[in-house]
Amino acid sequence: MDRRQFVLASAGLAALGSARAQLQGNAFIVSGFPAGGMGDYVARPLTEKLRGKYAANVLVEARPGAGGRIAVEYVKRAAPDGLTILQIPSSPMVLYPSIYKKLNYDPFVDFIPVTTMVSYAFVFTAGPGLPAEIKTVADYVKWAKANPKLANYGIPAAGSALHFAGMQLQKAAGIDFNSVAYKGGAPLLQDVLGGQIPVSFNVLGEVLPHIRSGKLRALALTTQERSRFLPEVPTLVEQGYKDIAMMEYLSLFVPAKTPPETVRRLNTLVREALHSPEMVESLARNGLEPVTQSPEDFAVMLKRDQQKWAGVAKATGFTAEE
């Protein structure tokens, strides 16, 4: 076999190996929250990158409700063939075990962690339902104490990390204001924009365009340091709440017993996709930073974060209702 024949034969074998590695059938990225929210900003462009590489077709499927638990339980019951992939914020996996008396899943038994995908900040957001002169958290606290019946705040899901940000602020500021839980960030955003609820804790990317346009205003970020996406907005730490500093990450899981080679292939393809120049740019427009890692490192981080949130949950005394 001459050199040209060898190259052609090698290319043919590589193509055949790639075709065999590609899963047969449609793969679904199952999201625990409604379409139109932050999860779509990641999942939909990701499907374009995975289509024809991981599986012949890759689609997004929303299964919202119960703070993401409906999607988690659905994927738990799915066949471990790599075709059903859970996309979920960290809360259902690392926070919920500390606040629900009973969960119908075990994050470390029923799932295999694939990788984190993106990290994102939370923002304490004011809409037209809050007087326009309120510009800071101190202003808000003063107003909330004077108007306790109006001082409600919205969150995308009860028992989420955003909910705990609100509870920590309430405790630290000594104010009594009630949380209003929604079924995801998109319906919450509609009510904040419409003035039905004065303030909310949101994922930064979901409110970023409305903050930049002036329809909403950011009172504070929940991160330790200011965000490059809103450098003019101070953190809660800067405004005197040193213990309220948190970020969240969106991640992928597959059902337990999914073949290791499938997990590894999905991990590799997702990491390549998220760090591609076009996806980095797309994510940045929505206030998202790509953060990926190996399944093994991700598993270690999950256990560490579950221990951290157990301490936070114990400090607040919060338990979630079924």
Short mmCIF file of C-alpha atoms in Angstrom, two decimals:
data_model
loop_
_atom_site.label_atom_id
_atom_site.label_comp_id
_atom_site.label_asym_id
_atom_site.label_seq_id
_atom_site.Cartn_x
_atom_site.Cartn_y
_atom_site.Cartn_z
CA MET A 1 0.00 0.00 0.00
CA ASP A 2 1.52 3.33 -1.06
CA ARG A 3 1.30 6.50 1.06
CA ARG A 4 -1.80 7.88 -0.73
CA GLN A 5 -3.70 4.61 -0.31
CA PHE A 6 -2.73 4.47 3.37
CA VAL A 7 -4.00 8.02 4.02
CA LEU A 8 -7.30 7.32 2.27
CA ALA A 9 -7.76 4.05 4.15
CA SER A 10 -7.01 5.75 7.48
CA ALA A 11 -9.51 8.49 6.73
CA GLY A 12 -12.13 5.90 5.89
CA LEU A 13 -11.52 4.01 9.12
CA ALA A 14 -11.71 7.25 11.13
CA ALA A 15 -15.03 8.14 9.51
CA LEU A 16 -16.35 4.66 10.20
CA GLY A 17 -15.24 4.88 13.83
CA SER A 18 -16.94 8.27 14.20
CA ALA A 19 -20.18 6.93 12.72
CA ARG A 20 -20.13 3.98 15.10
CA ALA A 21 -19.47 6.27 18.07
CA GLN A 22 -22.48 8.42 17.17
CA LEU A 23 -25.55 7.26 19.05
CA GLN A 24 -28.47 5.94 17.06
CA GLY A 25 -31.78 7.77 17.50
CA ASN A 26 -32.69 11.20 18.85
CA ALA A 27 -30.94 12.54 21.94
CA PHE A 28 -32.83 14.92 24.23
CA ILE A 29 -31.44 17.56 26.57
CA VAL A 30 -34.16 17.70 29.23
CA SER A 31 -34.53 21.04 31.00
CA GLY A 32 -36.29 21.46 34.33
CA PHE A 33 -37.56 24.96 33.56
CA PRO A 34 -39.82 26.53 30.92
CA ALA A 35 -38.63 27.50 27.47
CA GLY A 36 -37.40 31.06 27.10
CA GLY A 37 -35.23 31.13 30.23
CA MET A 38 -31.53 30.89 30.89
CA GLY A 39 -31.38 27.17 30.14
CA ASP A 40 -32.34 27.82 26.53
CA TYR A 41 -29.43 30.21 26.10
CA VAL A 42 -27.12 27.24 26.61
CA ALA A 43 -29.05 24.19 25.44
CA ARG A 44 -30.27 25.39 22.06
CA PRO A 45 -26.91 26.45 20.58
CA LEU A 46 -25.36 23.37 22.19
CA THR A 47 -27.72 21.05 20.31
CA GLU A 48 -26.42 22.52 17.05
CA LYS A 49 -22.88 21.64 18.08
CA LEU A 50 -23.76 18.09 19.17
CA ARG A 51 -26.03 17.22 16.24
CA GLY A 52 -24.35 14.78 13.89
CA LYS A 53 -21.48 14.19 16.32
CA TYR A 54 -23.00 12.84 19.52
CA ALA A 55 -26.25 11.64 17.94
CA ALA A 56 -27.92 12.04 14.58
CA ASN A 57 -30.29 14.57 16.10
CA VAL A 58 -30.19 16.40 19.43
CA LEU A 59 -33.27 18.24 20.73
CA VAL A 60 -34.28 20.28 23.78
CA GLU A 61 -37.22 19.09 25.86
CA ALA A 62 -38.67 21.22 28.67
CA ARG A 63 -40.22 19.42 31.64
CA PRO A 64 -40.79 22.26 34.11
CA GLY A 65 -42.27 22.12 37.57
CA ALA A 66 -41.48 21.40 41.22
CA GLY A 67 -38.33 23.52 41.12
CA GLY A 68 -36.74 21.25 38.54
CA ARG A 69 -37.56 17.98 40.30
CA ILE A 70 -39.98 16.79 37.60
CA ALA A 71 -37.18 16.81 35.03
CA VAL A 72 -34.75 15.18 37.46
CA GLU A 73 -37.15 12.34 38.22
CA TYR A 74 -37.97 11.91 34.51
CA VAL A 75 -34.31 11.49 33.56
CA LYS A 76 -33.73 9.15 36.50
CA ARG A 77 -36.31 6.76 35.00
CA ALA A 78 -34.91 7.02 31.45
CA ALA A 79 -32.93 4.25 29.79
CA PRO A 80 -29.19 4.60 30.49
CA ASP A 81 -28.31 4.77 26.81
CA GLY A 82 -27.02 8.34 26.66
CA LEU A 83 -30.02 9.63 24.72
CA THR A 84 -31.69 11.33 27.70
CA ILE A 85 -29.53 14.06 29.23
CA LEU A 86 -30.49 16.22 32.21
CA GLN A 87 -29.62 19.92 32.13
CA ILE A 88 -30.22 21.38 35.58
CA PRO A 89 -28.92 24.10 37.93
CA SER A 90 -26.96 22.83 40.89
CA SER A 91 -29.72 23.40 43.46
CA PRO A 92 -31.72 20.19 42.82
CA MET A 93 -28.54 18.17 43.26
CA VAL A 94 -26.66 19.92 46.07
CA LEU A 95 -29.27 22.00 47.94
CA TYR A 96 -32.54 20.05 47.80
CA PRO A 97 -31.16 17.06 49.77
CA SER A 98 -30.82 19.42 52.75
CA ILE A 99 -34.27 21.03 52.59
CA TYR A 100 -36.67 18.29 51.45
CA LYS A 101 -37.54 15.62 53.97
CA LYS A 102 -37.92 13.14 51.11
CA LEU A 103 -36.65 13.23 47.55
CA ASN A 104 -37.55 10.67 44.91
CA TYR A 105 -33.96 10.60 43.71
CA ASP A 106 -30.42 10.41 45.06
CA PRO A 107 -28.02 12.68 43.17
CA PHE A 108 -25.09 10.35 43.83
CA VAL A 109 -26.85 7.03 43.18
CA ASP A 110 -29.31 7.71 40.38
CA PHE A 111 -27.10 9.87 38.15
CA ILE A 112 -23.67 10.17 36.62
CA PRO A 113 -22.31 13.73 36.53
CA VAL A 114 -21.07 14.66 33.05
CA THR A 115 -19.78 18.23 33.40
CA THR A 116 -20.59 21.69 34.56
CA MET A 117 -21.45 23.95 31.63
CA VAL A 118 -21.70 27.59 32.68
CA SER A 119 -21.56 29.65 35.84
CA TYR A 120 -23.76 32.67 36.39
CA ALA A 121 -24.48 35.41 38.89
CA PHE A 122 -27.72 36.37 40.59
CA VAL A 123 -28.98 39.93 40.64
CA PHE A 124 -31.38 41.64 43.04
CA THR A 125 -33.63 43.37 40.53
CA ALA A 126 -36.20 46.18 40.82
CA GLY A 127 -38.99 46.78 38.33
CA PRO A 128 -41.64 49.46 37.82
CA GLY A 129 -43.50 48.15 40.86
CA LEU A 130 -40.84 49.70 43.11
CA PRO A 131 -40.62 53.51 43.45
CA ALA A 132 -38.06 54.88 40.99
CA GLU A 133 -36.10 56.75 43.66
CA ILE A 134 -34.96 53.46 45.26
CA LYS A 135 -31.47 52.86 43.87
CA THR A 136 -29.62 50.82 46.51
CA VAL A 137 -30.20 47.94 48.88
CA ALA A 138 -30.21 50.39 51.80
CA ASP A 139 -32.97 52.35 50.07
CA TYR A 140 -34.92 49.14 49.56
CA VAL A 141 -34.55 48.01 53.18
CA LYS A 142 -35.85 51.36 54.39
CA TRP A 143 -38.83 51.14 52.00
CA ALA A 144 -39.56 47.51 52.92
CA LYS A 145 -39.68 48.34 56.63
CA ALA A 146 -42.10 51.18 55.92
CA ASN A 147 -44.23 49.08 53.53
CA PRO A 148 -44.22 45.50 54.86
CA LYS A 149 -47.41 44.51 53.02
CA LEU A 150 -45.88 45.49 49.67
CA ALA A 151 -42.41 44.08 50.28
CA ASN A 152 -42.65 40.83 48.33
CA TYR A 153 -39.85 39.43 46.20
CA GLY A 154 -40.05 36.96 43.34
CA ILE A 155 -37.92 33.87 42.80
CA PRO A 156 -37.87 31.33 39.94
CA ALA A 157 -38.42 28.37 42.30
CA ALA A 158 -39.02 27.75 45.99
CA GLY A 159 -36.03 26.29 47.76
CA SER A 160 -33.62 27.39 45.03
CA ALA A 161 -30.32 29.15 45.62
CA LEU A 162 -32.05 32.40 44.63
CA HIS A 163 -34.59 31.79 47.38
CA PHE A 164 -31.79 31.41 49.89
CA ALA A 165 -30.25 34.68 48.73
CA GLY A 166 -33.55 36.35 49.59
CA MET A 167 -33.82 34.62 52.95
CA GLN A 168 -30.28 35.60 53.87
CA LEU A 169 -30.94 39.23 52.96
CA GLN A 170 -34.15 39.20 54.96
CA LYS A 171 -32.39 37.86 58.03
CA ALA A 172 -29.33 40.12 57.75
CA ALA A 173 -31.39 43.27 57.14
CA GLY A 174 -33.98 42.48 59.81
CA ILE A 175 -36.90 42.94 57.44
CA ASP A 176 -40.02 40.85 56.98
CA PHE A 177 -40.76 40.32 53.31
CA ASN A 178 -42.33 37.34 51.59
CA SER A 179 -41.07 35.26 48.69
CA VAL A 180 -43.30 34.53 45.72
CA ALA A 181 -42.21 31.41 43.85
CA TYR A 182 -42.68 31.03 40.09
CA LYS A 183 -42.24 28.10 37.73
CA GLY A 184 -39.06 29.41 36.19
CA GLY A 185 -37.30 32.63 35.32
CA ALA A 186 -39.37 33.52 32.24
CA PRO A 187 -42.76 33.91 34.00
CA LEU A 188 -41.07 35.70 36.90
CA LEU A 189 -39.50 38.18 34.49
CA GLN A 190 -42.90 38.97 32.96
CA ASP A 191 -44.34 39.94 36.34
CA VAL A 192 -41.33 42.03 37.34
CA LEU A 193 -41.47 43.91 34.04
CA GLY A 194 -45.21 44.35 34.45
CA GLY A 195 -44.91 45.73 37.98
CA GLN A 196 -46.93 42.92 39.56
CA ILE A 197 -44.04 42.23 41.90
CA PRO A 198 -41.63 45.01 42.97
CA VAL A 199 -38.32 43.15 43.24
CA SER A 200 -36.89 39.73 42.44
CA PHE A 201 -33.79 37.61 42.57
CA ASN A 202 -32.95 36.63 39.02
CA VAL A 203 -30.32 34.89 36.98
CA LEU A 204 -28.23 37.73 35.56
CA GLY A 205 -28.56 36.70 31.93
CA GLU A 206 -32.34 36.67 32.02
CA VAL A 207 -32.60 40.31 33.11
CA LEU A 208 -29.41 41.72 31.56
CA PRO A 209 -31.03 43.15 28.39
CA HIS A 210 -33.79 44.81 30.44
CA ILE A 211 -31.28 46.32 32.87
CA ARG A 212 -29.25 47.71 29.98
CA SER A 213 -32.40 49.14 28.36
CA GLY A 214 -33.50 50.77 31.62
CA LYS A 215 -36.73 48.77 31.99
CA LEU A 216 -35.31 47.17 35.14
CA ARG A 217 -32.63 48.32 37.56
CA ALA A 218 -30.09 46.22 39.40
CA LEU A 219 -29.81 46.96 43.12
CA ALA A 220 -27.06 44.41 43.80
CA LEU A 221 -25.24 41.32 42.58
CA THR A 222 -24.83 38.25 44.78
CA THR A 223 -21.27 37.51 43.69
CA GLN A 224 -18.15 38.02 45.79
CA GLU A 225 -16.81 40.51 43.23
CA ARG A 226 -18.47 42.67 40.58
CA SER A 227 -19.45 41.08 37.28
CA ARG A 228 -17.74 42.04 34.05
CA PHE A 229 -21.20 42.07 32.50
CA LEU A 230 -22.47 44.80 34.88
CA PRO A 231 -19.34 46.42 36.31
CA GLU A 232 -21.25 49.47 37.55
CA VAL A 233 -23.49 47.42 39.89
CA PRO A 234 -22.18 46.83 43.44
CA THR A 235 -22.42 43.48 45.18
CA LEU A 236 -24.34 42.75 48.35
CA VAL A 237 -20.94 42.22 49.99
CA GLU A 238 -19.95 45.80 49.07
CA GLN A 239 -23.23 47.08 50.49
CA GLY A 240 -22.59 45.58 53.90
CA TYR A 241 -23.87 41.99 53.55
CA LYS A 242 -20.56 40.16 53.66
CA ASP A 243 -22.05 36.69 54.11
CA ILE A 244 -24.25 36.81 51.02
CA ALA A 245 -21.97 35.75 48.19
CA MET A 246 -22.99 32.99 45.81
CA MET A 247 -22.98 31.87 42.22
CA GLU A 248 -24.77 29.00 40.49
CA TYR A 249 -23.81 26.67 37.69
CA LEU A 250 -25.76 24.80 35.05
CA SER A 251 -24.71 21.18 34.54
CA LEU A 252 -25.36 17.95 32.66
CA PHE A 253 -26.18 14.53 34.12
CA VAL A 254 -27.14 11.17 32.64
CA PRO A 255 -28.92 8.23 34.30
CA ALA A 256 -26.88 5.81 36.39
CA LYS A 257 -25.44 2.86 34.45
CA THR A 258 -24.90 4.91 31.30
CA PRO A 259 -21.78 3.37 29.66
CA PRO A 260 -18.56 5.13 30.70
CA GLU A 261 -17.48 5.60 27.07
CA THR A 262 -20.75 7.41 26.34
CA VAL A 263 -20.28 9.69 29.35
CA ARG A 264 -16.71 10.45 28.31
CA ARG A 265 -17.69 11.18 24.71
CA LEU A 266 -20.50 13.51 25.78
CA ASN A 267 -18.15 15.29 28.17
CA THR A 268 -15.54 15.81 25.44
CA LEU A 269 -18.02 17.11 22.86
CA VAL A 270 -19.76 19.46 25.29
CA ARG A 271 -16.49 20.93 26.50
CA GLU A 272 -15.33 21.50 22.93
CA ALA A 273 -18.65 23.13 22.02
CA LEU A 274 -18.86 25.46 25.02
CA HIS A 275 -15.32 26.75 24.52
CA SER A 276 -15.71 27.34 20.79
CA PRO A 277 -15.39 31.06 19.91
CA GLU A 278 -18.97 31.40 18.70
CA MET A 279 -20.45 29.83 21.84
CA VAL A 280 -18.21 31.84 24.16
CA GLU A 281 -19.49 34.98 22.44
CA SER A 282 -23.11 33.80 22.56
CA LEU A 283 -22.86 32.93 26.25
CA ALA A 284 -21.27 36.28 27.11
CA ARG A 285 -24.22 38.12 25.55
CA ASN A 286 -26.36 36.40 28.16
CA GLY A 287 -24.10 36.93 31.17
CA LEU A 288 -22.79 33.37 31.19
CA GLU A 289 -19.25 32.07 31.62
CA PRO A 290 -18.31 28.62 30.25
CA VAL A 291 -16.99 26.40 33.05
CA THR A 292 -16.32 22.75 32.25
CA GLN A 293 -14.49 19.88 33.89
CA SER A 294 -14.07 16.12 33.89
CA PRO A 295 -16.83 13.87 35.30
CA GLU A 296 -14.50 12.93 38.16
CA ASP A 297 -13.73 16.51 39.16
CA PHE A 298 -17.38 17.43 38.85
CA ALA A 299 -18.35 14.62 41.22
CA VAL A 300 -15.89 15.90 43.81
CA MET A 301 -17.27 19.43 43.51
CA LEU A 302 -20.86 18.18 43.91
CA LYS A 303 -20.07 16.54 47.22
CA ARG A 304 -18.23 19.62 48.47
CA ASP A 305 -21.10 21.91 47.47
CA GLN A 306 -23.69 19.65 49.06
CA GLN A 307 -21.83 19.96 52.37
CA LYS A 308 -21.65 23.76 51.99
CA TRP A 309 -25.37 24.10 51.30
CA ALA A 310 -26.21 21.82 54.21
CA GLY A 311 -24.64 24.43 56.49
CA VAL A 312 -26.53 27.29 54.82
CA ALA A 313 -29.84 25.44 55.06
CA LYS A 314 -29.27 24.65 58.71
CA ALA A 315 -28.49 28.30 59.46
CA THR A 316 -31.76 29.51 57.91
CA GLY A 317 -33.87 26.68 59.34
CA PHE A 318 -35.75 26.46 56.05
CA THR A 319 -37.50 23.25 55.00
CA ALA A 320 -39.34 22.94 51.69
CA GLU A 321 -42.93 21.86 51.38
CA GLU A 322 -43.74 19.02 49.04
#
